[in-house]
Coordinates of C-alpha atoms and ligand atoms in Angstrom, one line a residue:
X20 CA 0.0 0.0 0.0
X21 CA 1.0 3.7 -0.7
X22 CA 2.7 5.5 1.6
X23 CA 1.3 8.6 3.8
X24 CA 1.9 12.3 2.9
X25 CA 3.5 13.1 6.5
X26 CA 6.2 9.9 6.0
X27 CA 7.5 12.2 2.9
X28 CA 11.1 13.2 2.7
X29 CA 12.3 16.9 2.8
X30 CA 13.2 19.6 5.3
X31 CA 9.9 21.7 5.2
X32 CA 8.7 21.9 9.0
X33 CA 10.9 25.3 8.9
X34 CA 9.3 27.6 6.7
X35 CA 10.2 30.8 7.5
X36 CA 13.7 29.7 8.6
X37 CA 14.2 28.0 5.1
X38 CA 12.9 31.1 3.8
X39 CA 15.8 33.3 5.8
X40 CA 18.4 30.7 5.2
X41 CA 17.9 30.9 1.0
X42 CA 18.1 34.9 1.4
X43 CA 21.6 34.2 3.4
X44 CA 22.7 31.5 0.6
X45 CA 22.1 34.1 -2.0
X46 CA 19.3 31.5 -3.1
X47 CA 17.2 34.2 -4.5
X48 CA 19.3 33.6 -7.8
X49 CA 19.6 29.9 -7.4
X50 CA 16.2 28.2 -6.9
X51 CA 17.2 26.1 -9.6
X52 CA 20.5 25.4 -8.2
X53 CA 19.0 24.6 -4.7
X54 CA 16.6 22.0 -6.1
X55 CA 18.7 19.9 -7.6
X56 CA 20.6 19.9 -4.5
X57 CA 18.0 18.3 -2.6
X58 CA 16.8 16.2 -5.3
X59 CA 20.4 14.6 -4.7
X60 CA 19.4 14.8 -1.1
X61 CA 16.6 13.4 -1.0
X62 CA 15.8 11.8 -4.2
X63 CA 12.9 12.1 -6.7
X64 CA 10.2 13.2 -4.5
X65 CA 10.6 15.7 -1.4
X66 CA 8.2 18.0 0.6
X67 CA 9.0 21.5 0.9
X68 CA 8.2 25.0 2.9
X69 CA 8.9 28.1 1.4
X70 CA 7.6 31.2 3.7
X71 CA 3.8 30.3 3.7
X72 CA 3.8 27.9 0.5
X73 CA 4.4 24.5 0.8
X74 CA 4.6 21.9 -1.8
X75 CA 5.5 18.7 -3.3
X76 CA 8.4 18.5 -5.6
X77 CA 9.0 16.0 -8.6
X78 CA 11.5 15.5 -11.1
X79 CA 10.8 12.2 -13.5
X80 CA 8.8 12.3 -16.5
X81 CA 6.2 9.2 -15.0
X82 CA 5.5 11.3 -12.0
X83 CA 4.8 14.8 -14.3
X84 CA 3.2 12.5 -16.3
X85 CA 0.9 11.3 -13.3
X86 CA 0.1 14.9 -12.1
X87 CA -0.9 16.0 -15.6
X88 CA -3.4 13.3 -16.7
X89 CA -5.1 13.9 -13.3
X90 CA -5.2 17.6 -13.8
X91 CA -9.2 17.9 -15.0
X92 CA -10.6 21.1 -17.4
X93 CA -9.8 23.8 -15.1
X94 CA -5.6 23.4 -13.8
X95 CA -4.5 25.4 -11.6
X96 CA -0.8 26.4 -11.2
X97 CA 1.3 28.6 -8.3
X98 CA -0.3 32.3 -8.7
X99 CA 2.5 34.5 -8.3
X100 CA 1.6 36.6 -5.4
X101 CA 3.1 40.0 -6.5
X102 CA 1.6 39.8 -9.6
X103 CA -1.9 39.0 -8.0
X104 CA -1.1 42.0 -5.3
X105 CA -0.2 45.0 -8.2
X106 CA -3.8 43.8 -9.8
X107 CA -5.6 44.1 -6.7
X108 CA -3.6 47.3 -5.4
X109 CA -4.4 48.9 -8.9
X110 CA -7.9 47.1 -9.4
X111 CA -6.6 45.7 -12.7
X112 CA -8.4 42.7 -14.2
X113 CA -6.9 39.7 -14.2
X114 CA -6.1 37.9 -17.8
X115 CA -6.0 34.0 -18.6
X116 CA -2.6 34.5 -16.2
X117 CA -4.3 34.8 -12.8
X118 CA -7.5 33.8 -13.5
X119 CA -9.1 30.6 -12.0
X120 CA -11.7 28.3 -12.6
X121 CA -14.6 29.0 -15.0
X122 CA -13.2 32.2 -15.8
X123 CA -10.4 31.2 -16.9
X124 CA -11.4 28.8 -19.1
X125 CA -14.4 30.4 -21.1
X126 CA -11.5 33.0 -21.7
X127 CA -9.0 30.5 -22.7
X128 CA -10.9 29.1 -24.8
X129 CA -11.8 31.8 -27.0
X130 CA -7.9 32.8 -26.9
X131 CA -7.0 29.5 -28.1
X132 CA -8.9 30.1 -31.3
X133 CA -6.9 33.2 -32.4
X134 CA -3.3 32.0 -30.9
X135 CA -3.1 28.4 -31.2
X136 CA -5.0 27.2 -33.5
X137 CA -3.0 25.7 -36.9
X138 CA -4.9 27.6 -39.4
X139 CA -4.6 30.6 -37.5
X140 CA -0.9 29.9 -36.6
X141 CA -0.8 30.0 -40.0
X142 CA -1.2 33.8 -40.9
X143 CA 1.0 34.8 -38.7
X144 CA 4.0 32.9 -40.8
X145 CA 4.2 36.4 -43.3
X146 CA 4.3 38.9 -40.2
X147 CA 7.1 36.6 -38.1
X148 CA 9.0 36.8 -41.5
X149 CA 9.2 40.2 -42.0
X150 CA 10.4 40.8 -38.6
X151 CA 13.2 38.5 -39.1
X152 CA 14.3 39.8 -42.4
X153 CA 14.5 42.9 -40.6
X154 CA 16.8 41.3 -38.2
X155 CA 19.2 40.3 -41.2
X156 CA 19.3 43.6 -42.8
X157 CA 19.9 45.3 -39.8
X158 CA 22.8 42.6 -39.0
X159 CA 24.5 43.2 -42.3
X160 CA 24.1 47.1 -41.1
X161 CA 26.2 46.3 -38.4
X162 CA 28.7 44.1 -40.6
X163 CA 29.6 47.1 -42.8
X164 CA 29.2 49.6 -39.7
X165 CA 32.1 47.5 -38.0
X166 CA 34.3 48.0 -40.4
X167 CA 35.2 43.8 -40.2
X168 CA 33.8 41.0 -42.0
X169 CA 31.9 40.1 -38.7
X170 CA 29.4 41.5 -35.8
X171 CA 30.5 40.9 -32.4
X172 CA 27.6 41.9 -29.8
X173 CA 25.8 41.3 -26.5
X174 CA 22.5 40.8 -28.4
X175 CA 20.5 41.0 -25.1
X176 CA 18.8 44.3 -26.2
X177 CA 19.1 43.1 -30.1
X178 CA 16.8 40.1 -29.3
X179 CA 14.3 42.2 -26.6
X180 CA 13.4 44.3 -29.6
X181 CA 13.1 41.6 -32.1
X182 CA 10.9 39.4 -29.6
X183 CA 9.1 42.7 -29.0
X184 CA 8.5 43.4 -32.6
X185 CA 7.7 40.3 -33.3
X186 CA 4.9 39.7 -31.0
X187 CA 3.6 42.8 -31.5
X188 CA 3.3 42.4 -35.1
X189 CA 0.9 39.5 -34.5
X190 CA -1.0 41.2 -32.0
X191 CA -1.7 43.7 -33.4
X192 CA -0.9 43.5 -37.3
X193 CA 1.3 46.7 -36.8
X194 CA 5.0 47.4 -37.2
X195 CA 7.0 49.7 -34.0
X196 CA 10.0 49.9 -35.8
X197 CA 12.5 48.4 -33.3
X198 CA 14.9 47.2 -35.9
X199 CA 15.8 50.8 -37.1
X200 CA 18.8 52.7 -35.8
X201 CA 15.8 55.0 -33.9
X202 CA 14.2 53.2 -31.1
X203 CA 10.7 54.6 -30.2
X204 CA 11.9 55.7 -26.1
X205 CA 8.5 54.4 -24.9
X206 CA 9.0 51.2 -26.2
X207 CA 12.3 50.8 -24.9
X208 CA 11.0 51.3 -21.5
X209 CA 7.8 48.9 -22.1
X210 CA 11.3 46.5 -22.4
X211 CA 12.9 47.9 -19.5
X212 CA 9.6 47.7 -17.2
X213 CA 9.2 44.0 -18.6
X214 CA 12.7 43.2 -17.3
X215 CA 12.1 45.1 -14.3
X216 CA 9.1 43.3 -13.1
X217 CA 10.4 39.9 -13.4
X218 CA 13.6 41.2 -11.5
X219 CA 11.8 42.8 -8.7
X220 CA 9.2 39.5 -8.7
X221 CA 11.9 36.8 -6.9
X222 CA 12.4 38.7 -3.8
X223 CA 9.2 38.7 -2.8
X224 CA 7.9 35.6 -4.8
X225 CA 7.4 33.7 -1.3
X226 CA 5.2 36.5 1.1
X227 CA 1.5 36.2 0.9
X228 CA -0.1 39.0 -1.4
X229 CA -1.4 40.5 2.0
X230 CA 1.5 41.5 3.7
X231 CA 3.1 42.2 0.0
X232 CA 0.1 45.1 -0.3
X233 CA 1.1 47.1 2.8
X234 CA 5.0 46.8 2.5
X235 CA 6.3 49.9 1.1
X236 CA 9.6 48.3 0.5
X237 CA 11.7 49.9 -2.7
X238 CA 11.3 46.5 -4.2
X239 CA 7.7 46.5 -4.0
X240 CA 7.7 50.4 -5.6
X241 CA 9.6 49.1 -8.4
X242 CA 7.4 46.6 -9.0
X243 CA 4.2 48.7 -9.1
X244 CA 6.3 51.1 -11.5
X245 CA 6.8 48.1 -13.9
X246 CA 3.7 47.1 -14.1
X247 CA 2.5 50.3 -14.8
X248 CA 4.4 51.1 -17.7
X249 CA 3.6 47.7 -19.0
X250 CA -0.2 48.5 -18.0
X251 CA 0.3 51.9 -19.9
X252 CA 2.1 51.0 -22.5
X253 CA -0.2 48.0 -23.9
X254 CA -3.3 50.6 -23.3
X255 CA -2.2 52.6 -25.6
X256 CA -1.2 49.7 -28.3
X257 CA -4.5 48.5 -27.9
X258 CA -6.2 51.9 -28.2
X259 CA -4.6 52.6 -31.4
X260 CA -5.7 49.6 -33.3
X261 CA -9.7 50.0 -31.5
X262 CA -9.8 53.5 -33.1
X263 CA -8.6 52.2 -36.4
X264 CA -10.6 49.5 -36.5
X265 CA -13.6 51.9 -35.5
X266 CA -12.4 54.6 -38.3
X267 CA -11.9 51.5 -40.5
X268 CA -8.2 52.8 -41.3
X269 CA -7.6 49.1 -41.2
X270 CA -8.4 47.0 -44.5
X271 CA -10.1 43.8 -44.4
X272 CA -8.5 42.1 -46.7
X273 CA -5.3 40.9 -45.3
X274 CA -4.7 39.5 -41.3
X275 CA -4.7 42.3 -39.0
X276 CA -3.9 40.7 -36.1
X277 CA -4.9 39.3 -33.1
X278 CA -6.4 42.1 -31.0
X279 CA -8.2 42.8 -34.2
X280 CA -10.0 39.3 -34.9
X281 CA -10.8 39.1 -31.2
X282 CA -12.6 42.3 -31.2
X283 CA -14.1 41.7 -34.4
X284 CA -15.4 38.7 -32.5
X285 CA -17.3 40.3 -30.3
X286 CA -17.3 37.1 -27.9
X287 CA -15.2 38.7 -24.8
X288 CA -16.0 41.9 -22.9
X289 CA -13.2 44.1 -23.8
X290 CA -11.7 44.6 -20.3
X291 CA -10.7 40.5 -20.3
X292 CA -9.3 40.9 -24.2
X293 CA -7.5 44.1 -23.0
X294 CA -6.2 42.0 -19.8
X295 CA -4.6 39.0 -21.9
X296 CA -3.2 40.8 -24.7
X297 CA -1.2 42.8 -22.3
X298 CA -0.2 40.1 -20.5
X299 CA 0.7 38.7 -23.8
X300 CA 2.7 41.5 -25.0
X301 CA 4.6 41.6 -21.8
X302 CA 5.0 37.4 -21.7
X303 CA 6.4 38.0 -25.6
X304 CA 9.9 39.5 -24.6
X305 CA 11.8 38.0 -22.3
X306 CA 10.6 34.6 -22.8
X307 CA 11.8 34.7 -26.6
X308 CA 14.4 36.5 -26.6
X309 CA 16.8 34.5 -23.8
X310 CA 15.4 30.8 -25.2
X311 CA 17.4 32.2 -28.9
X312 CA 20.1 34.0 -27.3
X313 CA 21.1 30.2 -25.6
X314 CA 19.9 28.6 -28.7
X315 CA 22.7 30.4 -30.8
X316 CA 25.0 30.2 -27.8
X317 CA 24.7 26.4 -28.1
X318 CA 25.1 26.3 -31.9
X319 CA 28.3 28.4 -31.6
X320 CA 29.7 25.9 -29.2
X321 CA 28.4 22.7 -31.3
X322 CA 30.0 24.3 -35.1
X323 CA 29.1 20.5 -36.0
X324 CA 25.7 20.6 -34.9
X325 CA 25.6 24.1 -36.7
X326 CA 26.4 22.5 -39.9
X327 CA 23.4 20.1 -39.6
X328 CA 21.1 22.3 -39.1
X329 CA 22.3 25.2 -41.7
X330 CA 22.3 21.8 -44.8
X331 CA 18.7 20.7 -43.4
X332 CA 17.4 24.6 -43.6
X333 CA 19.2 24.5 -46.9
X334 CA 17.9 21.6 -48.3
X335 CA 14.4 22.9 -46.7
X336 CA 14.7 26.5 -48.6
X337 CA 15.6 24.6 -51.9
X338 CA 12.6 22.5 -52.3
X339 CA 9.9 24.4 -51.3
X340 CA 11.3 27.2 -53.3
X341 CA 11.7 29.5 -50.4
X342 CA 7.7 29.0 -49.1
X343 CA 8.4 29.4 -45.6
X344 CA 5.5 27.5 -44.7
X345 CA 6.2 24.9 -46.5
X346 CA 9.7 24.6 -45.1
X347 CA 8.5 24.8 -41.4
X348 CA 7.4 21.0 -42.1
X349 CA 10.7 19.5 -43.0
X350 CA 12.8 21.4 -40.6
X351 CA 12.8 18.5 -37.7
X352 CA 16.5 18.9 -36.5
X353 CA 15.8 22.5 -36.3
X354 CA 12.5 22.3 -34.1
X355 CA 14.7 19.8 -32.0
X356 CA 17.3 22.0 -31.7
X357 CA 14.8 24.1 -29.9
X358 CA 13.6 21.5 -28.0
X359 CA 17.5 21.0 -26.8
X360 CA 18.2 24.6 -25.5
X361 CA 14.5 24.8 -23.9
X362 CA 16.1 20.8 -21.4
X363 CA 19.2 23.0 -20.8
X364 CA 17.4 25.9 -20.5
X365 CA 14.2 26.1 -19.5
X366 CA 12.5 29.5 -19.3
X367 CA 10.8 28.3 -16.3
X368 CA 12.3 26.5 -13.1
X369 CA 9.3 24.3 -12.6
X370 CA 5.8 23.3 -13.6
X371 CA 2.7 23.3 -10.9
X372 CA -0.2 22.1 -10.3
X373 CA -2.8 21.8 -7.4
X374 CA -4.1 18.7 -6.7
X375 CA -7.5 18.2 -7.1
X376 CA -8.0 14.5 -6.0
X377 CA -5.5 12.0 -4.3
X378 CA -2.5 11.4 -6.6
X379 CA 0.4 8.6 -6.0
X380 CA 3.5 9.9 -7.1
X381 CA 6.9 7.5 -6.0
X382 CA 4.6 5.6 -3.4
X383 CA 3.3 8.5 -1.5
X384 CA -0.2 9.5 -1.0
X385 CA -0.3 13.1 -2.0
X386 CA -3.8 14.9 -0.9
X387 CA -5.8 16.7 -2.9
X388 CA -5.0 20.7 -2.9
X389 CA -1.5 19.8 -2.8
X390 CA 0.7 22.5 -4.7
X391 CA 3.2 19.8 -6.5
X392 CA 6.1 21.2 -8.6
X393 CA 8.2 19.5 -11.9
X394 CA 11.6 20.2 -11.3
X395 CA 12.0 21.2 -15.3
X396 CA 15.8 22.4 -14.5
X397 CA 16.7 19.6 -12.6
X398 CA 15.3 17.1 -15.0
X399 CA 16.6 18.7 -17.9
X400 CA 20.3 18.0 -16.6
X401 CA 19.2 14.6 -14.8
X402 CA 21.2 11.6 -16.3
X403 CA 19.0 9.1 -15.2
X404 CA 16.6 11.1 -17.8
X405 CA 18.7 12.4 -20.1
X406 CA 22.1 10.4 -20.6
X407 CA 24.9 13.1 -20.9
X408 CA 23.0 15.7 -20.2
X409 CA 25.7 18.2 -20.1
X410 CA 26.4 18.2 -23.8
X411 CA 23.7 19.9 -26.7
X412 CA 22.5 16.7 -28.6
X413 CA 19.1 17.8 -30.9
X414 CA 19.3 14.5 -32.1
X415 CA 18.2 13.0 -28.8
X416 CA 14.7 14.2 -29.7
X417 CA 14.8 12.4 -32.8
X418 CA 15.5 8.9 -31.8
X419 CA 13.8 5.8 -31.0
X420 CA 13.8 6.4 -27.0
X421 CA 10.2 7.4 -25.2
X422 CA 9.6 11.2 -25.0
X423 CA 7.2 10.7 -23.2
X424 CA 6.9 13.9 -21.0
X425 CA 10.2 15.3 -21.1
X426 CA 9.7 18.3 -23.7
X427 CA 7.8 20.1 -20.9
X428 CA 9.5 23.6 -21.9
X429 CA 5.8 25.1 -22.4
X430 CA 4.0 23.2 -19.6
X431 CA 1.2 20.7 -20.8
X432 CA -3.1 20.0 -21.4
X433 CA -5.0 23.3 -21.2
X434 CA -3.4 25.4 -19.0
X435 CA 0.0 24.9 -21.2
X436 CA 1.3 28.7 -22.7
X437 CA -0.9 30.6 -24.6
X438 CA 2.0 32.0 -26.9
X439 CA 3.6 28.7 -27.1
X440 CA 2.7 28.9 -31.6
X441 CA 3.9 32.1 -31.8
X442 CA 6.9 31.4 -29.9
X443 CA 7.9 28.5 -31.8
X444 CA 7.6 30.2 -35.0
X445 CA 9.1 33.1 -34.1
X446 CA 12.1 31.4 -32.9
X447 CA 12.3 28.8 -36.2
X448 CA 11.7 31.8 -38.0
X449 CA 14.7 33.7 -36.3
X450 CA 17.0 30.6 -36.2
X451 CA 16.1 29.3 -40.1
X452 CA 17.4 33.1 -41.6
X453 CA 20.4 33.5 -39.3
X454 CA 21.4 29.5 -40.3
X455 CA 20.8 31.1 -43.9
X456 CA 23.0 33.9 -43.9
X457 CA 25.4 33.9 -41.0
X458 CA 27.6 31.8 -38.8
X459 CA 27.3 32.0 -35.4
X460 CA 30.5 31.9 -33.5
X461 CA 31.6 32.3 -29.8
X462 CA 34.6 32.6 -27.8
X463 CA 34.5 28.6 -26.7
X464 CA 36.3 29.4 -22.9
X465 CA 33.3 31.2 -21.8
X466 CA 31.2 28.9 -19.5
X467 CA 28.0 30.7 -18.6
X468 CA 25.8 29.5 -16.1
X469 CA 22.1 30.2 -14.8
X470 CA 20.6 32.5 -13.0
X471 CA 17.4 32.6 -11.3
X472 CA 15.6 36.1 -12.1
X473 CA 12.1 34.5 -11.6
X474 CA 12.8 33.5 -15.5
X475 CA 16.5 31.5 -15.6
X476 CA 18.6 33.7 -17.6
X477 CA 22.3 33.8 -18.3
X478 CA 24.0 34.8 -15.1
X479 CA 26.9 36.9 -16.9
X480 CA 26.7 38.7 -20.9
X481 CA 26.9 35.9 -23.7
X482 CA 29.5 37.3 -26.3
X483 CA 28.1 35.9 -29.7
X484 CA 30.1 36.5 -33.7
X485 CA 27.5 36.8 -36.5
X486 CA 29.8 36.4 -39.4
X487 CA 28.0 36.6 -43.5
X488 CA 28.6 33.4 -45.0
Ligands
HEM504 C1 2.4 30.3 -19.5 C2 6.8 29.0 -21.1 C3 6.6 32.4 -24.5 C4 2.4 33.9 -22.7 C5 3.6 29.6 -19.7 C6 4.0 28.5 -18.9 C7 5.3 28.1 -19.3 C8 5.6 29.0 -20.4 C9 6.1 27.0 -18.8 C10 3.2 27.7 -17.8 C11 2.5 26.6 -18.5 C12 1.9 25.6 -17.6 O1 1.6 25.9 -16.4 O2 1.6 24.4 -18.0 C13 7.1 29.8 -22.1 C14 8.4 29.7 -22.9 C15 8.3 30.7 -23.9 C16 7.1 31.4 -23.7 C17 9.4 28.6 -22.7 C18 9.3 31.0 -25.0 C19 10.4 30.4 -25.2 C20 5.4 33.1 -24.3 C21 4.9 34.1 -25.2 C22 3.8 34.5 -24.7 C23 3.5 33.8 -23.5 C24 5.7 34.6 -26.5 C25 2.8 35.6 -25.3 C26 2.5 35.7 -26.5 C27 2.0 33.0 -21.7 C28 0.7 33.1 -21.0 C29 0.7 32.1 -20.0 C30 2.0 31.4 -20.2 C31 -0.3 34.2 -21.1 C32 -0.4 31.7 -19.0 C33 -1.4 30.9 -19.7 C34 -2.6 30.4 -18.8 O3 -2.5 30.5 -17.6 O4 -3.7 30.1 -19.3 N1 4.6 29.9 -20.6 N2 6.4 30.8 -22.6 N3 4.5 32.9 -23.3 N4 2.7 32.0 -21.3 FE1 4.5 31.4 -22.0
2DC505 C1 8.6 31.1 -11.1 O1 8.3 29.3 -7.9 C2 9.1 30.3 -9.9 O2 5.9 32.2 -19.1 C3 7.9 30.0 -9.0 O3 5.2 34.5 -20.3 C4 6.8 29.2 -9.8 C5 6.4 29.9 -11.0 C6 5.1 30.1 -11.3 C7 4.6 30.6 -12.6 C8 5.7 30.7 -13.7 C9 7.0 31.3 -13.1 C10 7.6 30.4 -12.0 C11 8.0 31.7 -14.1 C12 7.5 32.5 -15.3 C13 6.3 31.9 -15.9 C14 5.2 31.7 -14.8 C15 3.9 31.3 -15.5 C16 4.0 32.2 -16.8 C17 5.4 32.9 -16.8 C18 6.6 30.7 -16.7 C19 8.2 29.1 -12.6 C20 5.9 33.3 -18.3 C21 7.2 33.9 -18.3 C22 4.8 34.3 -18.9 C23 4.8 35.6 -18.2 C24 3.7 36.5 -18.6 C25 3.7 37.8 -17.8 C26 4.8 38.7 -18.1 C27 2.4 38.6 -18.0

């Protein structure tokens, strides 16, 4: 028979004292770090207390695998509490994000029909395009700028702009003009505040919304400033295509974007569309924009792997004649090359879920209204899951061994991401053009770990050579 919940293994009778000692250990940046720790310590399943949250944490693919085909139609995952408080504080509505239950889901599901669907998914092929050409010319600027035969950058801020353009573009069918040598200053601080509010998030990701509200720490003031730029900023995106729309400045004819179908729709009170497109624009930068940054970091180290990839986009580009929809279907070292730098790096530490009946997971009886968590980080570099995981193998995607529940980058079932189509495509987009026209080198010495920033990001610059082919 099962074992009882309270026979678990793990160190979580101490909440607040675990919460003090991770401040001391400098833990803030190294969550990730920390749970593979005690997933050595304790092994594949261990009981945790963080402040007031407690959970259950899991690392193999038959125990995620467990948790998600008992989820039901209406997952739940953690809500992050300062996100949740800045709504309140400001009365903002909350988007498919924060909401819960029946809400969530009558919004969801009228999102999914504009973001995910494959015949939408579609249209936005043209617009992602564009973007990326843009990228290319502007990278060939640079070339000749330099005065070398090569472009040698941080491209933190490069790729914010290009994630930012991008998702924008399919939004809302309108171009900001991030790629040009003049950068619109209130879109550069939309980027800033984005950054910002994920920064200012992980100190106080563990204190209860409550006490979060009356703090008037500088961290929470920062916060409340992010999110209202971001706030501000989307408003007025959105307000410019409703006018249009309403002046009919826009045509018909061709796709005009996301905001615009939904409205056009007519299905969602305007407050809730507002709500997730924002949430949208500000979940389209960072996201994006670190996942390519390590993917081309990965392919500079792997010249080999490189190779591969650049002959099958090649070979893609050839037969269908340059139809880039057409060559999104043969490009399967490609998407696995995504796949790769999303184990290694995953944008998000873990997955969660609340219970909502019993579950067994490694021979425990875990309770309903548990909050259990998929250690993606620590199973992405687990051996027992991934044999050698330290070293960037696409192929591993491709062979005959069971996938099942490892590519977890986006989370899984109906509560997976909402941008999760446009994110792919704008990174095979990205990665098919810059295969096309440059190698991607890097100064091999360099090791650069992870940092916990409530997204894992690089914890120091990645150097990266774009040099024309
Ligand atoms: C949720 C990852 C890009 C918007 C999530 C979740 C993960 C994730 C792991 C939680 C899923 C779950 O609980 O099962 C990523 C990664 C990205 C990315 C790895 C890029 C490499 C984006 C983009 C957007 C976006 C571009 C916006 C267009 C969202 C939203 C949710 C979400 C709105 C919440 C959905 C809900 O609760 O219904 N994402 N994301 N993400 N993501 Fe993304
Ligand atoms: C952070 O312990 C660590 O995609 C916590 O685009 C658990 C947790 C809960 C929710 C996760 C969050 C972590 C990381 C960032 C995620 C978020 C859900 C959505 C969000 C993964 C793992 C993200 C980045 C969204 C953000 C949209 C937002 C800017 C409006």
């Amino acid at each position: 028979t099962p074992r009882p919940f309270n026979q678990l293994p793990g160190d979580w009778k101490a909440g607040w004292f675990n919460l003090y000692r991770f401040w001391q250990e400098g833990g803030l940046h190294n969550l990730h770090h920390i749970m593979a720790r005690k997933f050595q310590q304790f092994g594949p399943i261990y009981r945790d207390k963080l402040g007031v949250y407690e959970s259950v944490n899991i690392i193999t693919p038959r125990d995620a695998a467990t948790l998600f085909q008992a989820e039901g139609t209406l997952p739940e995952r953690f809500s992050v509490p300062p996100w949740v408080a800045y709504r309140d504080y400001r009365n903002k509505p909350y988007g498919v994000l924060l909401k819960k239950g029946e809400a969530w889901r009558s919004d969801r599901l009228m999102l999914n029909k504009e973001v995910l669907s494959p015949q939408v998914v579609e249209g936005f092929v043209p617009l992602l395009n564009q973007v990326g050409e843009d990228f290319i010319r502007r990278a060939r600027a640079q070339v000749g700028k330099s005065g070398r035969e090569y472009w040698t950058a941080d491209f933190t801020h490069e790729l914010f702009r290009f994630a930012l353009e991008s998702v924008c573009h399919v939004l809302y069918g309108e171009r900001l003009g991030l790629l040009q040598d003049f950068v619109d200053p209130e879109a550069q601080r939309f980027i800033d505040a984005v950054t910002l509010m994920f920064h200012t998030t992980s100190p106080m990701l563990y204190l209860p919304p409550a006490l979060l509200r009356h703090l008037n720490a500088k961290t929470w003031r920062d916060h409340v400033w992010a999110w209202d730029a971001i706030f501000s900023q989307a408003d007025k995106c959105i307000h410019n295509v409703y006018r249009d729309l309403r002046l009919q400045h826009k045509s018909t004819t061709e796709y005009m974007g996301i905001l615009c179908s939904l409205i056009m729709q007519d299905k969602l009170p305007l407050d809730d569309i507002k709500a997730s497109v924002t949430e949208m624009m500000a979940g389209g930068v960072d996201t994006t924009s670190m996942t390519l940054q390590w993917a081309m970091f990965e392919l500079a180290r792997a010249p080999g792997v490189q190779e591969q990839l650049r002959a099958e986009v090649l070979a893609a580009k050839r037969e269908a004649a340059g139809d880039r929809v057409k060559m999104l279907k043969t490009i399967r070292l490609l998407k696995a090359a995504i796949k790769e730098t999303l184990r290694l790096h995953p944008v998000a530490v873990t997955l969660q879920r609340y219970t909502t009946q019993e579950v067994i997971l490694q021979d425990y009886r875990i309770p309903p209204k548990t909050l259990v968590q998929v250690g993606l980080y620590a199973m992405g570099r687990d051996p027992e899951v991934f044999p050698k995981p330290e070293q960037f193998i696409p192929q591993r995607w491709l062979g005959a061994d069971p996938k099942h529940f490892k590519g977890l980058g986006f989370g899984f079932g109906p509560r997976q991401c909402l941008g999760r189509r446009i994110a792919e495509l704008e990174m095979q987009i990205f990665l098919m053009q810059i295969l096309e026209n440059f190698k991607i080198e890097t100064m091999r010495a360099v090791e650069v770990g992870t940092k916990f920033d409530l997204i894992l990001i690089p914890d120091k610059p990645i150097y990266l050579t774009l040099r024309p082919l």
